[in-house]
Amino acid sequence: EAGVVQSPRYKIIEKKQPVAFWCNPISGHNTLYWYLQNLGQGPELLIRYENEEAVDDSQLPKDRFSAERLKGVDSTLKIQPAELGDSAVYLCASSDSLQETQYFGPGTRLLVL
Amino acid sequence: GNSVTQMEGPVTLSEEAFLTINCTYTATGYPSLFWYVQYPGEGLQLLLKATKADDKGSNKGFEATYRKETTSFHLEKGSVQVSDSAVYFCALNGGSGNTPLVFGKGTRLSVIA
């Protein structure tokens, strides 16, 4: 069974540029999460989807961050414009409705110059 | 709100030494508790979990017991190997359904031959 897929793995951009990250969850998992992991810290939730509905986006900085999961499968997280402080690892995870274990992708490491 | 506190690293051990990484939590309700491991360059992988008080999770020689009276979930391994070098994260969820994980800051373990 394929795991959670994320792309790109690495991204370097200049500040004020837009950037997008893509995630494809494990097949059949209806819950999808985006987490932010700063250096030396544990991951923190940005947004959680149940199918195509964002059910918890209270920690998403909505002035510059947006996310979508249009068909309830893969998801895109966007930052526009990026700031220096956005340099971090962006993790995607998924789980199904029967078990609470979350499975994580390898993450996208973003560096904003 | 919910929170997790784990011992700060880095922890450096010789091969075959005994490992303990302390984790305590604060939570409302009845959370499930998790240990995730992050090997260099990889995403988070579930190491073990426990869903109720006095449960013991175990995997790959690691184990942790859900202690409600001390609100702790310490990770232990009797004999570490070089391949166990990684960052270990203690986490909890809300205890009902697919709620987001709250992570500790992580503990880096280095095992030397």
XYZ file of N, CA, C and O in Angstrom, chain A residues 25-76:
208
model
N -3.127 11.592 -0.082
C -3.188 10.729 1.100
C -3.263 9.252 0.730
O -3.381 8.894 -0.444
N -3.215 8.409 1.732
C -3.389 6.976 1.529
C -4.805 6.729 1.007
O -5.773 7.349 1.483
N -4.907 5.844 0.036
C -6.190 5.563 -0.583
C -7.230 5.146 0.451
O -6.972 4.282 1.297
N -8.387 5.796 0.389
C -9.467 5.456 1.305
C -9.479 6.264 2.592
O -10.439 6.195 3.360
N -8.427 7.028 2.836
C -8.392 7.858 4.052
C -9.180 9.136 3.805
O -8.827 9.944 2.955
N -10.229 9.340 4.603
C -11.063 10.507 4.374
C -10.629 11.732 5.173
O -11.061 12.845 4.919
N -9.745 11.531 6.157
C -9.269 12.661 6.956
C -7.851 13.028 6.533
O -6.980 12.152 6.459
N -7.640 14.303 6.254
C -6.326 14.783 5.822
C -5.922 15.971 6.679
O -6.760 16.833 7.004
N -4.675 15.999 7.062
C -4.139 17.050 7.930
C -2.924 17.700 7.255
O -2.116 17.019 6.631
N -2.803 18.996 7.469
C -1.555 19.699 7.169
C -0.980 20.205 8.496
O -1.676 20.848 9.280
N 0.291 19.873 8.700
C 0.996 20.323 9.890
C 2.198 21.170 9.462
O 2.808 20.946 8.417
N 2.587 22.080 10.340
C 3.791 22.894 10.174
C 4.802 22.461 11.224
O 4.461 22.361 12.417
N 6.038 22.186 10.782
C 7.077 21.809 11.727
C 8.246 22.778 11.603
O 9.002 22.737 10.622
N 8.398 23.625 12.610
C 9.555 24.509 12.659
C 10.759 23.751 13.193
O 10.627 22.736 13.881
N 11.929 24.255 12.893
C 13.169 23.599 13.275
C 13.237 23.395 14.784
O 13.026 24.330 15.553
N 13.487 22.166 15.187
C 13.625 21.862 16.602
C 12.321 21.798 17.367
O 12.326 21.757 18.607
N 11.219 21.778 16.656
C 9.903 21.750 17.293
C 9.091 20.555 16.802
O 9.410 19.948 15.782
N 8.022 20.263 17.533
C 7.090 19.257 17.054
C 6.122 19.864 16.058
O 5.949 21.080 16.004
N 5.483 19.028 15.253
C 4.513 19.537 14.280
C 3.319 20.196 14.966
O 2.909 19.786 16.054
N 2.763 21.198 14.301
C 1.561 21.885 14.787
C 0.538 21.916 13.663
O 0.871 22.207 12.522
N -0.709 21.653 14.021
C -1.763 21.567 13.015
C -2.021 22.911 12.356
O -2.145 23.941 13.025
N -2.142 22.882 11.027
C -2.606 24.045 10.277
C -4.086 23.902 9.921
O -4.875 24.824 10.108
N -4.450 22.722 9.372
C -5.811 22.531 8.912
C -6.116 21.040 8.849
O -5.224 20.229 8.609
N -7.367 20.702 9.104
C -7.820 19.310 9.012
C -9.050 19.243 8.110
O -9.971 20.064 8.247
N -9.059 18.262 7.220
C -10.177 18.035 6.324
C -10.858 16.706 6.650
O -10.191 15.700 6.912
N -12.171 16.718 6.612
C -12.962 15.495 6.569
C -13.584 15.464 5.176
O -14.446 16.278 4.854
N -13.096 14.531 4.354
C -13.444 14.542 2.931
C -13.069 15.913 2.346
O -11.940 16.341 2.513
N -13.994 16.617 1.719
C -13.606 17.891 1.123
C -13.856 19.089 2.042
O -13.567 20.231 1.679
N -14.357 18.840 3.252
C -14.705 19.932 4.158
C -13.590 20.213 5.153
O -13.115 19.302 5.841
N -13.206 21.484 5.260
C -12.231 21.906 6.264
C -12.950 22.028 7.600
O -13.753 22.942 7.799
N -12.684 21.117 8.525
C -13.408 21.090 9.798
C -12.639 21.758 10.922
O -13.195 21.992 11.994
N -11.358 22.033 10.717
C -10.567 22.719 11.734
C -9.473 23.499 11.023
O -8.473 22.926 10.624
N -9.677 24.796 10.867
C -8.656 25.642 10.233
C -8.324 26.834 11.118
O -7.866 27.877 10.634
N -8.554 26.691 12.407
C -8.369 27.815 13.322
C -6.920 28.272 13.420
O -6.648 29.412 13.786
N -5.971 27.369 13.124
C -4.551 27.726 13.214
C -3.958 28.130 11.872
O -2.760 28.402 11.795
N -4.757 28.188 10.845
C -4.258 28.561 9.518
C -4.239 30.084 9.379
O -5.285 30.725 9.520
N -3.080 30.684 9.107
C -3.015 32.149 8.928
C -3.677 32.531 7.614
O -3.055 32.512 6.557
N -4.910 32.908 7.691
C -5.713 33.035 6.481
C -5.370 34.254 5.623
O -5.840 34.353 4.481
N -4.557 35.147 6.166
C -4.188 36.296 5.346
C -3.243 35.894 4.214
O -3.221 36.528 3.151
N -2.466 34.822 4.416
C -1.518 34.435 3.379
C -1.579 32.954 3.018
O -1.042 32.548 1.994
N -2.201 32.156 3.854
C -2.272 30.716 3.618
C -3.679 30.335 3.141
O -4.674 30.884 3.627
N -3.711 29.386 2.209
C -4.988 28.819 1.789
C -4.785 27.347 1.481
O -3.666 26.902 1.228
N -5.858 26.597 1.544
C -5.786 25.169 1.258
C -7.069 24.730 0.593
O -8.116 25.363 0.751
N -6.961 23.651 -0.160
C -8.159 23.092 -0.760
C -8.024 21.579 -0.905
O -6.930 21.040 -0.988
N -9.175 20.936 -0.935
C -9.240 19.492 -1.135
C -10.541 19.240 -1.910
O -11.509 18.729 -1.387
N -10.506 19.648 -3.148
C -11.728 19.796 -3.934
C -12.530 18.511 -4.084
O -13.742 18.506 -3.987
N -11.888 17.398 -4.339
C -12.627 16.153 -4.571
C -12.505 15.205 -3.395
O -12.823 14.019 -3.508
N -12.035 15.720 -2.275
C -11.935 14.891 -1.088
C -10.824 13.865 -1.141
O -10.834 12.910 -0.366
N -9.865 14.068 -2.054
C -8.738 13.123 -2.127
C -7.451 13.905 -1.880
O -7.079 14.124 -0.741
N -6.786 14.352 -2.973
C -5.544 15.082 -2.755
C -5.827 16.530 -2.366
O -6.944 17.026 -2.504
N -4.789 17.173 -1.863
C -4.943 18.519 -1.299
C -3.750 19.383 -1.689
O -2.648 18.884 -1.923
N -4.010 20.689 -1.740
C -2.961 21.659 -2.014
C -2.966 22.720 -0.928
O -4.033 23.203 -0.527
